[in-house]
Tab-separated table of C-alpha atoms and ligand atoms in Angstrom:
chain	number	residue	atom	x	y	z
A	1	MET	CA	54.954	-18.641	-6.806
A	2	ARG	CA	52.731	-20.665	-4.918
A	3	LYS	CA	50.461	-17.197	-4.665
A	4	LEU	CA	51.030	-17.161	-8.501
A	5	PHE	CA	50.151	-20.376	-8.897
A	6	LEU	CA	46.441	-19.845	-6.868
A	7	PHE	CA	45.891	-16.589	-8.648
A	8	PHE	CA	45.983	-18.312	-11.952
A	9	ALA	CA	43.766	-21.625	-10.547
A	10	PHE	CA	41.189	-19.052	-8.943
A	11	ALA	CA	41.228	-16.869	-12.546
A	12	LEU	CA	41.094	-20.644	-14.448
A	13	HIS	CA	38.334	-21.314	-11.309
A	14	CYS	CA	35.877	-17.963	-12.102
A	15	LEU	CA	36.851	-18.525	-16.001
A	16	VAL	CA	35.318	-21.951	-15.970
A	17	SER	CA	31.942	-20.391	-13.383
A	18	ALA	CA	31.209	-17.614	-15.779
A	19	ALA	CA	31.820	-20.392	-19.412
A	20	GLN	CA	29.240	-23.072	-17.527
A	21	GLU	CA	26.658	-19.999	-17.000
A	22	LYS	CA	26.638	-19.888	-21.215
A	23	PRO	CA	23.500	-21.220	-22.015
A	24	ASP	CA	23.331	-24.083	-24.251
A	25	THR	CA	22.489	-22.447	-27.329
A	26	ALA	CA	20.647	-25.319	-28.975
A	27	ILE	CA	18.237	-26.042	-26.212
A	28	ILE	CA	17.661	-22.762	-25.801
A	29	ALA	CA	16.250	-22.218	-29.855
A	30	LYS	CA	14.253	-25.107	-29.527
A	31	ILE	CA	12.956	-23.776	-26.060
A	32	ARG	CA	12.490	-20.914	-27.643
A	33	ALA	CA	10.580	-22.675	-31.322
A	34	GLU	CA	8.162	-25.005	-28.655
A	35	GLY	CA	7.388	-22.056	-26.256
A	36	LEU	CA	6.469	-19.238	-28.749
A	37	THR	CA	4.965	-21.208	-31.795
A	38	HIS	CA	3.734	-24.391	-30.376
A	39	SER	CA	2.419	-23.193	-27.238
A	40	GLY	CA	-0.421	-24.640	-25.092
A	41	VAL	CA	-0.243	-22.127	-22.107
A	42	MET	CA	-4.046	-20.928	-23.073
A	43	ASP	CA	-5.334	-24.487	-23.177
A	44	ILE	CA	-4.082	-24.776	-19.380
A	45	ALA	CA	-5.094	-21.163	-18.598
A	46	PHE	CA	-8.758	-22.277	-19.980
A	47	HIS	CA	-8.782	-25.782	-18.008
A	48	LEU	CA	-7.978	-23.558	-14.384
A	49	THR	CA	-10.656	-21.218	-15.211
A	50	ASP	CA	-13.419	-21.124	-17.173
A	51	ALA	CA	-13.429	-24.938	-17.015
A	52	SER	CA	-12.901	-24.728	-12.856
A	53	GLY	CA	-14.943	-22.168	-11.696
A	54	PRO	CA	-13.456	-19.933	-8.747
A	55	ARG	CA	-10.668	-21.466	-6.983
A	56	LEU	CA	-11.179	-20.513	-3.608
A	57	MET	CA	-9.160	-22.593	-1.169
A	58	ASN	CA	-10.908	-26.277	-0.377
A	59	SER	CA	-14.478	-25.320	-2.724
A	60	PRO	CA	-15.515	-27.690	-5.393
A	61	GLY	CA	-13.375	-25.085	-7.834
A	62	PHE	CA	-10.197	-25.803	-6.210
A	63	PHE	CA	-10.348	-28.864	-6.714
A	64	ARG	CA	-11.587	-29.488	-9.636
A	65	ALA	CA	-8.215	-27.482	-11.217
A	66	ALA	CA	-6.185	-29.140	-8.278
A	67	ASN	CA	-7.390	-32.660	-10.139
A	68	TRP	CA	-7.079	-31.575	-13.695
A	69	ALA	CA	-3.505	-30.176	-12.850
A	70	LYS	CA	-2.710	-33.384	-11.625
A	71	ASN	CA	-4.219	-36.041	-14.216
A	72	THR	CA	-2.528	-33.438	-16.924
A	73	LEU	CA	1.019	-33.293	-15.144
A	74	LYS	CA	0.427	-37.438	-15.360
A	75	GLU	CA	-0.425	-37.391	-18.623
A	76	TRP	CA	1.937	-35.647	-19.575
A	77	GLY	CA	4.281	-38.549	-18.315
A	78	LEU	CA	5.410	-36.557	-14.956
A	79	ASP	CA	6.299	-38.925	-11.819
A	80	ASN	CA	4.925	-38.731	-8.654
A	81	ALA	CA	2.210	-36.704	-9.881
A	82	ALA	CA	-0.215	-35.992	-6.454
A	83	LEU	CA	-2.445	-33.861	-4.291
A	84	GLU	CA	0.115	-34.139	-1.527
A	85	PRO	CA	-1.994	-32.825	2.113
A	86	TRP	CA	0.421	-30.472	3.723
A	87	GLY	CA	-1.609	-30.827	6.984
A	88	THR	CA	-5.445	-29.175	8.415
A	89	PHE	CA	-6.606	-25.754	6.536
A	90	GLY	CA	-10.227	-25.963	7.196
A	91	LYS	CA	-13.630	-25.403	5.380
A	92	GLY	CA	-13.955	-25.486	1.899
A	93	TRP	CA	-16.934	-22.744	1.288
A	94	GLU	CA	-19.008	-22.086	-2.083
A	95	LEU	CA	-21.197	-19.455	-2.913
A	96	GLN	CA	-23.875	-21.518	-4.325
A	97	LYS	CA	-26.513	-18.774	-5.561
A	98	SER	CA	-26.305	-14.759	-5.081
A	99	TYR	CA	-28.975	-11.878	-5.936
A	100	ILE	CA	-29.318	-8.229	-4.501
A	101	ALA	CA	-30.925	-5.773	-6.063
A	102	MET	CA	-33.176	-2.267	-4.448
A	103	THR	CA	-37.083	-2.751	-4.045
A	104	ALA	CA	-37.546	0.536	-2.825
A	105	PRO	CA	-38.207	3.633	-3.381
A	106	TYR	CA	-37.694	1.956	-7.092
A	107	TYR	CA	-36.106	-0.599	-8.487
A	108	LYS	CA	-32.805	-1.626	-9.589
A	109	PRO	CA	-29.958	-4.711	-9.663
A	110	LEU	CA	-27.526	-3.980	-7.711
A	111	ILE	CA	-23.303	-5.250	-8.149
A	112	GLY	CA	-23.069	-7.182	-5.388
A	113	LEU	CA	-20.896	-10.668	-3.885
A	114	PRO	CA	-21.146	-11.813	-0.521
A	115	LYS	CA	-17.348	-11.905	1.153
A	116	THR	CA	-16.124	-15.585	1.497
A	117	TRP	CA	-16.912	-18.069	4.711
A	118	THR	CA	-20.308	-16.135	5.081
A	119	SER	CA	-23.607	-17.562	5.967
A	120	GLY	CA	-26.140	-16.884	3.095
A	121	THR	CA	-29.912	-15.334	3.887
A	122	ASN	CA	-32.010	-18.275	4.228
A	123	GLY	CA	-34.197	-17.925	1.322
A	124	LEU	CA	-35.628	-14.407	-0.382
A	125	GLN	CA	-35.586	-12.298	2.187
A	126	THR	CA	-36.744	-8.026	1.702
A	127	ALA	CA	-34.971	-5.688	4.290
A	128	GLU	CA	-35.101	-2.089	4.890
A	129	VAL	CA	-31.667	-0.334	4.908
A	130	VAL	CA	-30.534	1.249	8.209
A	131	ILE	CA	-27.112	3.248	8.499
A	132	VAL	CA	-24.661	2.339	11.727
A	133	THR	CA	-23.025	5.408	12.549
A	134	ALA	CA	-21.397	3.986	15.914
A	135	LYS	CA	-17.918	4.915	16.196
A	136	ASP	CA	-17.884	2.542	19.117
A	137	SER	CA	-19.116	0.218	21.438
A	138	VAL	CA	-21.077	2.426	24.018
A	139	GLU	CA	-22.511	4.210	20.657
A	140	LEU	CA	-22.819	0.562	19.158
A	141	MET	CA	-25.805	0.003	21.799
A	142	THR	CA	-27.846	2.840	20.733
A	143	TYR	CA	-28.479	0.476	18.093
A	144	THR	CA	-29.605	-2.888	20.140
A	145	GLY	CA	-33.245	-4.036	19.262
A	146	LYS	CA	-33.532	-1.988	16.017
A	147	LEU	CA	-31.511	-4.348	13.277
A	148	LYS	CA	-33.333	-7.196	13.461
A	149	GLY	CA	-34.748	-8.131	9.510
A	150	LYS	CA	-32.330	-4.941	8.602
A	151	ILE	CA	-29.609	-4.758	5.793
A	152	ILE	CA	-26.765	-2.566	7.662
A	153	ILE	CA	-24.581	-0.062	6.146
A	154	LEU	CA	-21.869	1.849	6.796
A	155	PRO	CA	-20.864	5.493	6.296
A	156	PRO	CA	-18.675	5.651	3.274
A	157	SER	CA	-14.972	6.468	4.650
A	158	ASP	CA	-13.791	7.432	0.255
A	159	THR	CA	-15.122	9.379	-2.490
A	160	LEU	CA	-15.201	8.157	-5.773
A	161	LYS	CA	-12.692	9.892	-7.860
A	162	PRO	CA	-12.483	9.629	-12.257
A	163	GLY	CA	-9.864	7.355	-13.876
A	164	TYR	CA	-7.295	10.224	-15.362
A	165	THR	CA	-4.658	7.191	-15.764
A	166	ALA	CA	-5.557	3.755	-18.250
A	167	ASP	CA	-5.991	0.646	-16.324
A	168	ALA	CA	-3.181	-0.891	-18.135
A	169	SER	CA	0.464	-0.220	-17.822
A	170	ARG	CA	3.699	-2.088	-18.799
A	171	TYR	CA	7.399	-1.076	-17.088
A	172	ALA	CA	9.062	1.968	-18.931
A	173	ASP	CA	12.992	1.377	-19.661
A	174	SER	CA	13.522	4.058	-17.124
A	175	GLN	CA	11.390	2.086	-14.646
A	176	LEU	CA	13.917	-1.104	-14.821
A	177	ALA	CA	16.852	1.021	-15.061
A	178	LYS	CA	16.561	2.517	-11.874
A	179	MET	CA	15.235	-1.047	-10.250
A	180	ALA	CA	18.623	-2.407	-11.553
A	181	THR	CA	20.404	-0.174	-9.715
A	182	TYR	CA	18.385	-0.593	-5.913
A	183	GLN	CA	20.260	-0.926	-3.441
A	184	PRO	CA	19.536	-2.867	-0.183
A	185	ASP	CA	18.375	-0.155	2.613
A	186	THR	CA	20.155	-1.319	5.634
A	187	THR	CA	18.912	1.550	8.213
A	188	ARG	CA	16.125	0.529	10.577
A	189	ARG	CA	12.388	1.224	9.221
A	190	GLN	CA	9.998	2.711	11.336
A	191	ILE	CA	6.891	1.004	11.857
A	192	THR	CA	3.818	2.951	12.280
A	193	ARG	CA	1.175	1.653	13.527
A	194	VAL	CA	-1.864	1.596	11.832
A	195	GLY	CA	-4.374	2.410	14.987
A	196	SER	CA	-7.063	3.616	12.827
A	197	LEU	CA	-7.698	0.970	10.838
A	198	GLN	CA	-6.968	-1.216	13.591
A	199	GLN	CA	-10.184	0.420	15.163
A	200	ALA	CA	-12.340	1.019	12.745
A	201	ALA	CA	-11.708	-3.424	12.020
A	202	ALA	CA	-12.264	-4.202	15.842
A	203	GLN	CA	-15.348	-1.868	15.236
A	204	LEU	CA	-17.000	-3.761	12.126
A	205	ALA	CA	-16.664	-7.282	14.110
A	206	ARG	CA	-18.761	-5.807	16.942
A	207	ILE	CA	-21.527	-4.237	14.481
A	208	LYS	CA	-21.540	-7.980	12.842
A	209	ASP	CA	-21.813	-9.559	16.402
A	210	LEU	CA	-24.481	-7.370	17.548
A	211	ALA	CA	-25.910	-7.941	13.992
A	212	LYS	CA	-25.467	-11.372	14.284
A	213	LYS	CA	-26.944	-11.697	17.365
A	214	GLU	CA	-30.062	-9.187	16.444
A	215	GLY	CA	-31.121	-11.195	13.494
A	216	ALA	CA	-29.960	-8.657	10.737
A	217	VAL	CA	-30.031	-9.798	7.132
A	218	ALA	CA	-26.973	-8.437	6.331
A	219	ILE	CA	-24.194	-5.774	6.186
A	220	LEU	CA	-22.730	-3.892	3.204
A	221	SER	CA	-19.530	-2.980	2.163
A	222	GLY	CA	-17.893	-0.868	-0.303
A	223	SER	CA	-14.482	0.962	-1.177
A	224	ALA	CA	-13.661	3.214	-3.979
A	225	ARG	CA	-10.501	1.354	-5.164
A	226	GLY	CA	-13.212	-1.118	-6.825
A	227	HIS	CA	-15.654	1.082	-9.403
A	228	ASP	CA	-17.357	1.220	-12.889
A	229	GLY	CA	-18.017	-2.241	-12.078
A	230	THR	CA	-15.463	-4.109	-10.549
A	231	ILE	CA	-15.262	-5.266	-7.251
A	232	PHE	CA	-12.530	-6.510	-4.913
A	233	VAL	CA	-13.857	-8.712	-2.312
A	234	GLN	CA	-12.473	-10.868	-0.639
A	235	GLY	CA	-12.444	-12.813	3.052
A	236	GLY	CA	-15.529	-12.750	5.067
A	237	GLY	CA	-13.751	-14.260	8.572
A	238	ALA	CA	-12.718	-17.584	10.038
A	239	TYR	CA	-13.011	-20.993	8.125
A	240	THR	CA	-11.128	-22.847	10.559
A	241	VAL	CA	-13.614	-26.028	11.325
A	242	GLN	CA	-14.587	-24.636	14.663
A	243	SER	CA	-15.481	-21.330	14.092
A	244	PRO	CA	-18.703	-20.568	13.133
A	245	GLU	CA	-20.227	-19.506	9.802
A	246	ASN	CA	-18.982	-15.530	9.399
A	247	PHE	CA	-22.403	-13.066	9.099
A	248	LEU	CA	-23.346	-11.747	6.164
A	249	ASP	CA	-21.371	-9.356	4.427
A	250	ILE	CA	-22.092	-8.294	0.779
A	251	THR	CA	-19.373	-6.411	-0.630
A	252	LEU	CA	-21.115	-3.844	-3.698
A	253	ALA	CA	-19.965	-2.284	-7.080
A	254	PHE	CA	-19.015	1.594	-4.990
A	255	GLU	CA	-21.413	3.113	-7.114
A	256	ASP	CA	-24.348	1.321	-6.290
A	257	TYR	CA	-23.338	1.218	-2.317
A	258	MET	CA	-23.178	5.282	-2.631
A	259	THR	CA	-27.000	5.217	-4.420
A	260	VAL	CA	-28.251	3.177	-1.022
A	261	TYR	CA	-26.584	5.183	1.049
A	262	ARG	CA	-27.250	8.441	-0.665
A	263	LEU	CA	-31.112	7.608	-0.661
A	264	ALA	CA	-31.046	5.622	3.083
A	265	ASN	CA	-29.809	9.311	4.103
A	266	ALA	CA	-33.058	10.711	2.698
A	267	GLY	CA	-35.569	8.157	3.334
A	268	THR	CA	-36.438	4.606	3.385
A	269	VAL	CA	-34.459	1.534	0.778
A	270	LYS	CA	-35.783	-1.634	0.501
A	271	LEU	CA	-33.243	-4.456	-0.952
A	272	GLU	CA	-33.498	-8.061	-1.199
A	273	ALA	CA	-31.365	-10.418	-1.507
A	274	GLU	CA	-30.785	-13.827	-1.630
A	275	VAL	CA	-27.807	-15.639	-0.804
A	276	LYS	CA	-27.163	-19.076	0.013
A	277	THR	CA	-23.290	-20.423	0.227
A	278	LYS	CA	-22.586	-24.236	1.660
A	279	PHE	CA	-19.972	-25.332	3.896
A	280	ALA	CA	-17.806	-28.735	3.805
A	281	ALA	CA	-16.173	-29.465	6.644
A	282	ALA	CA	-15.402	-33.659	5.914
A	283	ASP	CA	-11.720	-32.380	4.212
A	284	SER	CA	-10.683	-29.741	6.431
A	285	ILE	CA	-6.641	-31.451	4.958
A	286	GLY	CA	-5.165	-28.740	2.225
A	287	TYR	CA	-2.989	-29.989	-0.600
A	288	ASN	CA	-0.352	-28.872	-3.250
A	289	VAL	CA	-0.361	-30.424	-6.487
A	290	VAL	CA	2.961	-31.866	-6.955
A	291	ALA	CA	5.018	-33.213	-9.859
A	292	GLU	CA	7.963	-34.131	-11.343
A	293	ILE	CA	10.460	-34.916	-14.176
A	294	LYS	CA	13.401	-37.086	-12.389
A	295	GLY	CA	16.707	-36.460	-12.904
A	296	THR	CA	19.523	-38.213	-14.392
A	297	ASP	CA	22.826	-37.383	-13.044
A	298	LYS	CA	23.831	-40.387	-10.660
A	299	LYS	CA	25.923	-37.926	-8.564
A	300	ILE	CA	23.057	-34.905	-8.308
A	301	LYS	CA	19.963	-36.346	-9.692
A	302	ASP	CA	18.300	-36.163	-5.796
A	303	GLU	CA	19.272	-32.572	-6.112
A	304	LEU	CA	15.844	-30.200	-6.793
A	305	VAL	CA	14.861	-27.619	-9.415
A	306	MET	CA	11.444	-26.521	-7.877
A	307	ILE	CA	9.519	-24.532	-9.872
A	308	GLY	CA	5.555	-22.741	-9.311
A	309	GLY	CA	2.717	-20.681	-8.130
A	310	HIS	CA	-0.904	-20.636	-6.262
A	311	LEU	CA	-3.535	-22.526	-7.326
A	312	ASP	CA	-6.307	-21.109	-5.005
A	313	SER	CA	-7.486	-18.108	-5.980
A	314	TRP	CA	-10.487	-15.537	-4.259
A	315	HIS	CA	-13.845	-16.158	-5.527
A	316	GLY	CA	-15.290	-13.229	-7.146
A	317	ALA	CA	-14.048	-14.526	-10.707
A	318	MET	CA	-11.856	-17.473	-12.285
A	319	GLY	CA	-8.953	-15.678	-10.960
A	320	ALA	CA	-7.372	-15.456	-14.225
A	321	THR	CA	-4.605	-13.274	-13.374
A	322	ASP	CA	-3.933	-14.248	-9.498
A	323	ASN	CA	-2.781	-16.979	-10.441
A	324	ALA	CA	-4.119	-19.156	-13.104
A	325	ALA	CA	-1.470	-17.092	-14.843
A	326	GLY	CA	0.874	-17.774	-13.104
A	327	CYS	CA	0.241	-22.176	-12.767
A	328	ALA	CA	-0.432	-21.991	-16.290
A	329	VAL	CA	2.939	-20.850	-16.977
A	330	MET	CA	4.487	-23.030	-14.944
A	331	MET	CA	2.908	-26.176	-15.813
A	332	GLU	CA	3.468	-24.925	-19.998
A	333	ALA	CA	7.102	-24.638	-19.493
A	334	ILE	CA	7.119	-27.910	-17.687
A	335	ARG	CA	5.219	-29.233	-20.947
A	336	ILE	CA	7.771	-27.510	-23.081
A	337	LEU	CA	10.587	-29.522	-21.763
A	338	LYS	CA	9.093	-33.284	-21.407
A	339	THR	CA	7.872	-32.218	-25.200
A	340	LEU	CA	11.575	-32.007	-25.541
A	341	GLY	CA	12.281	-34.736	-23.965
A	342	VAL	CA	15.550	-33.454	-22.177
A	343	LYS	CA	17.017	-34.772	-19.281
A	344	PRO	CA	17.726	-33.118	-16.867
A	345	ARG	CA	20.769	-33.829	-14.591
A	346	ARG	CA	18.773	-32.842	-11.469
A	347	THR	CA	15.402	-33.548	-10.720
A	348	ILE	CA	12.493	-30.654	-11.438
A	349	ARG	CA	9.647	-30.910	-9.439
A	350	ILE	CA	6.579	-28.289	-10.247
A	351	ALA	CA	4.335	-26.957	-7.381
A	352	LEU	CA	1.248	-25.095	-8.178
A	353	TRP	CA	0.334	-23.929	-3.866
A	354	SER	CA	-2.938	-23.580	-2.195
A	355	ALA	CA	-4.083	-21.204	0.652
A	356	GLU	CA	-1.255	-18.653	-0.975
A	357	GLU	CA	-4.921	-16.064	-0.625
A	358	GLN	CA	-4.681	-17.137	3.735
A	359	GLY	CA	-0.884	-16.021	3.979
A	360	LEU	CA	1.530	-18.436	1.840
A	361	ILE	CA	0.351	-21.485	3.997
A	362	GLY	CA	0.016	-23.987	1.566
A	363	SER	CA	3.960	-23.275	0.693
A	364	ARG	CA	5.050	-22.457	4.167
A	365	ASN	CA	3.931	-25.351	5.135
A	366	TYR	CA	5.580	-27.423	2.402
A	367	VAL	CA	8.776	-25.524	3.315
A	368	ARG	CA	8.078	-26.730	6.645
A	369	ASN	CA	7.508	-30.407	6.178
A	370	HIS	CA	10.103	-30.939	3.898
A	371	PHE	CA	13.206	-28.519	3.622
A	372	THR	CA	13.143	-26.718	7.668
A	373	ASP	CA	15.161	-28.527	10.425
A	374	THR	CA	12.375	-26.994	13.172
A	375	ALA	CA	14.534	-26.867	16.020
A	376	THR	CA	17.037	-24.881	14.675
A	377	ARG	CA	14.688	-23.081	12.003
A	378	LYS	CA	17.238	-23.237	9.062
A	379	TYR	CA	16.994	-26.066	6.235
A	380	ASN	CA	17.765	-29.555	7.071
A	381	ALA	CA	19.298	-31.918	4.943
A	382	GLU	CA	16.717	-31.989	2.117
A	383	GLY	CA	16.421	-28.363	2.060
A	384	ASP	CA	20.595	-28.345	1.395
A	385	LYS	CA	19.515	-30.432	-2.315
A	386	LEU	CA	17.265	-27.487	-3.474
A	387	ALA	CA	19.291	-25.914	-6.483
A	388	ALA	CA	16.723	-23.081	-6.769
A	389	TYR	CA	13.055	-22.272	-6.504
A	390	PHE	CA	10.781	-19.969	-9.108
A	391	ASN	CA	7.653	-18.084	-8.407
A	392	LEU	CA	5.608	-16.711	-10.771
A	393	ASP	CA	2.217	-14.786	-8.883
A	394	ASN	CA	2.519	-11.128	-10.654
A	395	GLY	CA	-0.384	-11.566	-13.116
A	396	THR	CA	-0.632	-11.336	-16.760
A	397	GLY	CA	2.362	-9.564	-17.780
A	398	LYS	CA	5.607	-10.902	-18.966
A	399	ILE	CA	8.902	-11.558	-17.657
A	400	ARG	CA	11.313	-8.332	-17.339
A	401	GLY	CA	13.933	-9.757	-15.155
A	402	VAL	CA	14.634	-11.454	-11.512
A	403	TYR	CA	13.999	-10.298	-8.150
A	404	MET	CA	17.201	-11.914	-6.306
A	405	GLN	CA	16.112	-11.064	-3.188
A	406	GLY	CA	18.880	-9.655	-2.458
A	407	ASN	CA	21.868	-12.797	-3.302
A	408	GLU	CA	23.711	-10.444	-5.119
A	409	ALA	CA	25.798	-14.067	-5.539
A	410	VAL	CA	23.129	-14.690	-8.431
A	411	LYS	CA	23.538	-12.089	-10.197
A	412	PRO	CA	26.241	-12.878	-12.779
A	413	ILE	CA	24.458	-16.461	-13.450
A	414	PHE	CA	20.856	-14.706	-14.011
A	415	THR	CA	22.506	-12.013	-16.647
A	416	GLN	CA	23.703	-14.913	-19.000
A	417	TRP	CA	20.488	-17.111	-18.149
A	418	LEU	CA	18.242	-13.978	-19.518
A	419	GLN	CA	20.908	-13.212	-22.499
A	420	PRO	CA	19.428	-14.877	-25.390
A	421	PHE	CA	15.507	-13.216	-24.316
A	422	ASN	CA	16.816	-10.000	-23.757
A	423	ASP	CA	15.103	-9.142	-27.501
A	424	LEU	CA	11.983	-10.546	-25.363
A	425	GLY	CA	12.200	-7.655	-23.179
A	426	ALA	CA	13.504	-9.516	-19.983
A	427	ALA	CA	17.302	-8.215	-19.536
A	428	THR	CA	16.377	-6.449	-15.338
A	429	LEU	CA	18.455	-7.981	-12.520
A	430	THR	CA	17.240	-6.238	-9.147
A	431	LEU	CA	18.424	-6.883	-5.557
A	432	GLN	CA	15.028	-5.426	-4.450
A	433	ASN	CA	13.043	-8.074	-2.434
A	434	THR	CA	9.399	-8.609	-3.558
A	435	GLY	CA	6.883	-9.807	-1.085
A	436	GLY	CA	3.339	-11.062	-0.788
A	437	THR	CA	3.966	-14.673	-2.754
A	438	ASP	CA	5.530	-17.908	-2.019
A	439	HIS	CA	8.825	-17.300	-3.108
A	440	LEU	CA	9.228	-16.084	0.556
A	441	SER	CA	8.132	-19.613	2.048
A	442	PHE	CA	11.560	-20.540	1.024
A	443	ASP	CA	13.454	-17.497	1.057
A	444	ALA	CA	12.973	-16.882	4.716
A	445	ILE	CA	15.140	-20.429	5.834
A	446	GLY	CA	17.453	-18.439	3.491
A	447	LEU	CA	16.782	-21.153	0.127
A	448	PRO	CA	17.352	-19.543	-3.054
A	449	GLY	CA	13.786	-18.795	-4.128
A	450	PHE	CA	12.999	-15.592	-6.511
A	451	GLN	CA	9.851	-14.147	-8.387
A	452	PHE	CA	10.227	-12.908	-11.633
A	453	ILE	CA	9.546	-9.297	-12.410
A	454	GLN	CA	6.096	-8.831	-14.426
A	455	ASP	CA	4.749	-5.970	-16.195
A	456	ALA	CA	1.597	-5.047	-14.535
A	457	ILE	CA	-0.846	-4.991	-17.425
A	458	GLU	CA	-4.153	-4.175	-15.040
A	459	TYR	CA	-2.786	-6.439	-11.831
A	460	SER	CA	-3.878	-3.626	-9.170
A	461	THR	CA	-5.723	-1.621	-11.087
A	462	ARG	CA	-9.004	-4.274	-12.436
A	463	THR	CA	-7.957	-7.723	-11.891
A	464	HIS	CA	-6.189	-8.604	-8.460
A	465	HIS	CA	-8.926	-10.120	-6.106
A	466	THR	CA	-12.137	-8.832	-8.151
A	467	ASN	CA	-14.923	-10.071	-10.097
A	468	MET	CA	-13.014	-9.196	-13.633
A	469	ASP	CA	-10.309	-11.464	-13.192
A	470	SER	CA	-11.602	-13.904	-16.066
A	471	TYR	CA	-9.642	-15.282	-19.108
A	472	ASP	CA	-10.050	-12.156	-20.942
A	473	HIS	CA	-7.477	-10.426	-19.226
A	474	LEU	CA	-5.178	-12.681	-20.068
A	475	GLN	CA	-2.257	-11.631	-22.501
A	476	PRO	CA	-1.361	-14.593	-24.381
A	477	ALA	CA	1.503	-13.336	-25.793
A	478	ASP	CA	2.944	-12.637	-22.430
A	479	LEU	CA	1.865	-15.759	-20.935
A	480	MET	CA	3.888	-17.577	-23.968
A	481	GLN	CA	7.181	-15.250	-23.213
A	482	ALA	CA	6.874	-15.758	-19.598
A	483	ALA	CA	6.602	-19.675	-19.707
A	484	THR	CA	9.724	-19.635	-22.588
A	485	ILE	CA	11.592	-18.272	-20.005
A	486	VAL	CA	10.992	-20.029	-17.342
A	487	ALA	CA	11.155	-23.121	-19.323
A	488	SER	CA	15.387	-21.944	-20.227
A	489	PHE	CA	15.887	-21.191	-16.058
A	490	VAL	CA	14.682	-24.524	-14.819
A	491	TYR	CA	16.808	-25.932	-17.495
A	492	ASN	CA	19.722	-24.202	-16.791
A	493	ALA	CA	19.064	-24.314	-13.190
A	494	ALA	CA	19.133	-28.089	-13.403
A	495	MET	CA	21.778	-28.296	-15.916
A	496	ARG	CA	24.944	-25.807	-14.111
A	497	ASP	CA	27.273	-27.945	-11.661
A	498	GLU	CA	26.876	-26.272	-8.515
A	499	LYS	CA	23.286	-25.416	-7.096
A	500	LEU	CA	22.739	-21.644	-7.252
A	501	PRO	CA	24.686	-19.760	-4.371
A	502	ARG	CA	22.778	-18.683	-1.346
A	503	LYS	CA	22.960	-15.756	0.479
A	504	ALA	CA	25.453	-15.417	3.654
A	505	PHE	CA	23.167	-14.905	6.154
A	506	VAL	CA	19.539	-15.078	6.952
A	507	ALA	CA	17.772	-14.719	9.846
A	508	ALA	CA	15.326	-17.114	11.461
A	509	PRO	CA	11.973	-16.270	10.432
A	510	ALA	CA	9.544	-14.575	12.958
A	511	ARG	CA	6.569	-17.354	12.196
A	512	GLY	CA	5.315	-20.221	10.357
A	513	PHE	CA	8.250	-22.158	10.761
B	1	LIG	ZN1	-1.898	-14.402	-6.167
């Protein structure tokens, strides 16, 4: 009898917990109306991109965007809007002038951009191009005394292939269906060492050392991944306050790189270049932008639902899809909730992370400072109060579902939360992990952190870390859809009785905590 009673009690409990996921349809309808027909997401995106400029970590553009976001969140009535310090990052860096062209055998402008944290040319320089073929330190010694005043080019490691596939894509139903049935692979993965890549990187570092010592002007980089005027351009070396300025490394559009290389092979090539860069070491502290809507339920108002995306970008363009898009969506989700005047039971906190591009440093430090018991490397009492973290950082594409990060227990909950948005293309839940962004900082210590599945659009082909990551590549309808869904997820997470379930077992993270 008692068993039977327990059974019924359990069955009732299940029914109740399933029922509590039923989203509040009246609020969801209001969120949809506000998010889809009164959207402010593109205006937010304008301020984070065109108006702020490139947002390289600790650059003036980053601080323009961070302060604008903080002030705007404050104007919307959020509490505790701040640039919250998380620890030491390093130097700011800004590109103040960038010019490169070929002057012999004839004049031709070149498409090129310096990598970050590199030094300038000290005025306009004209330099002959020298091909360096040295594969090791012994061969490199033969170039001693030959590099002063020269611009260095290395033999290309790839060739340009025509693009037979479209730059932009969306998930096909078949791809989403495959993701939905994904089962985690429990077999140990074979780690193959990328020895030759490491060797190439070490040799490049040696070449740059010699070039700097000898007084060369610059080294040129080029890869066939970037073509048709698109340059993938990232970090040029260390950025700590103590580290010296890095040798000037200019990434050229691949077609220009190959032209210079072939001509240098055939005869004399001269380039002129003027690059001016500015380092800022005055404030080496890293900051995340944070703000809150305070919880109202006496019992659970100190519990937290967090949303975020990284505000920092690379420097080649405005970081529109990486990741002004995610930040604009998260801010817009907050604006929607504030406009509707919702009174969440739990506190809702937005965080716009910094230094994601240097290895999720801003969010890792935030999670360590707030949520981690550094002795056990598991979450502490404050971490225990985190109901959920939702991240957006896969470009401008609309939300198609959620990566559950191996957390099967959230499936029935998210299924119901997505249901009102199935008609907008968001219905897929996958146990798959997805990496490369800030939800990992939460997931690493067992906190429920999730990244949404997004259509790729032109992310890896055209915009991610390129000089073409500009406002025009943002898709307004996609961002409006995403903000609407995020607002609804945040609301549901802030209102349900329980925090989101956590994974049963999480190994202590290897590093960063
Ligand atoms: Zn990103």
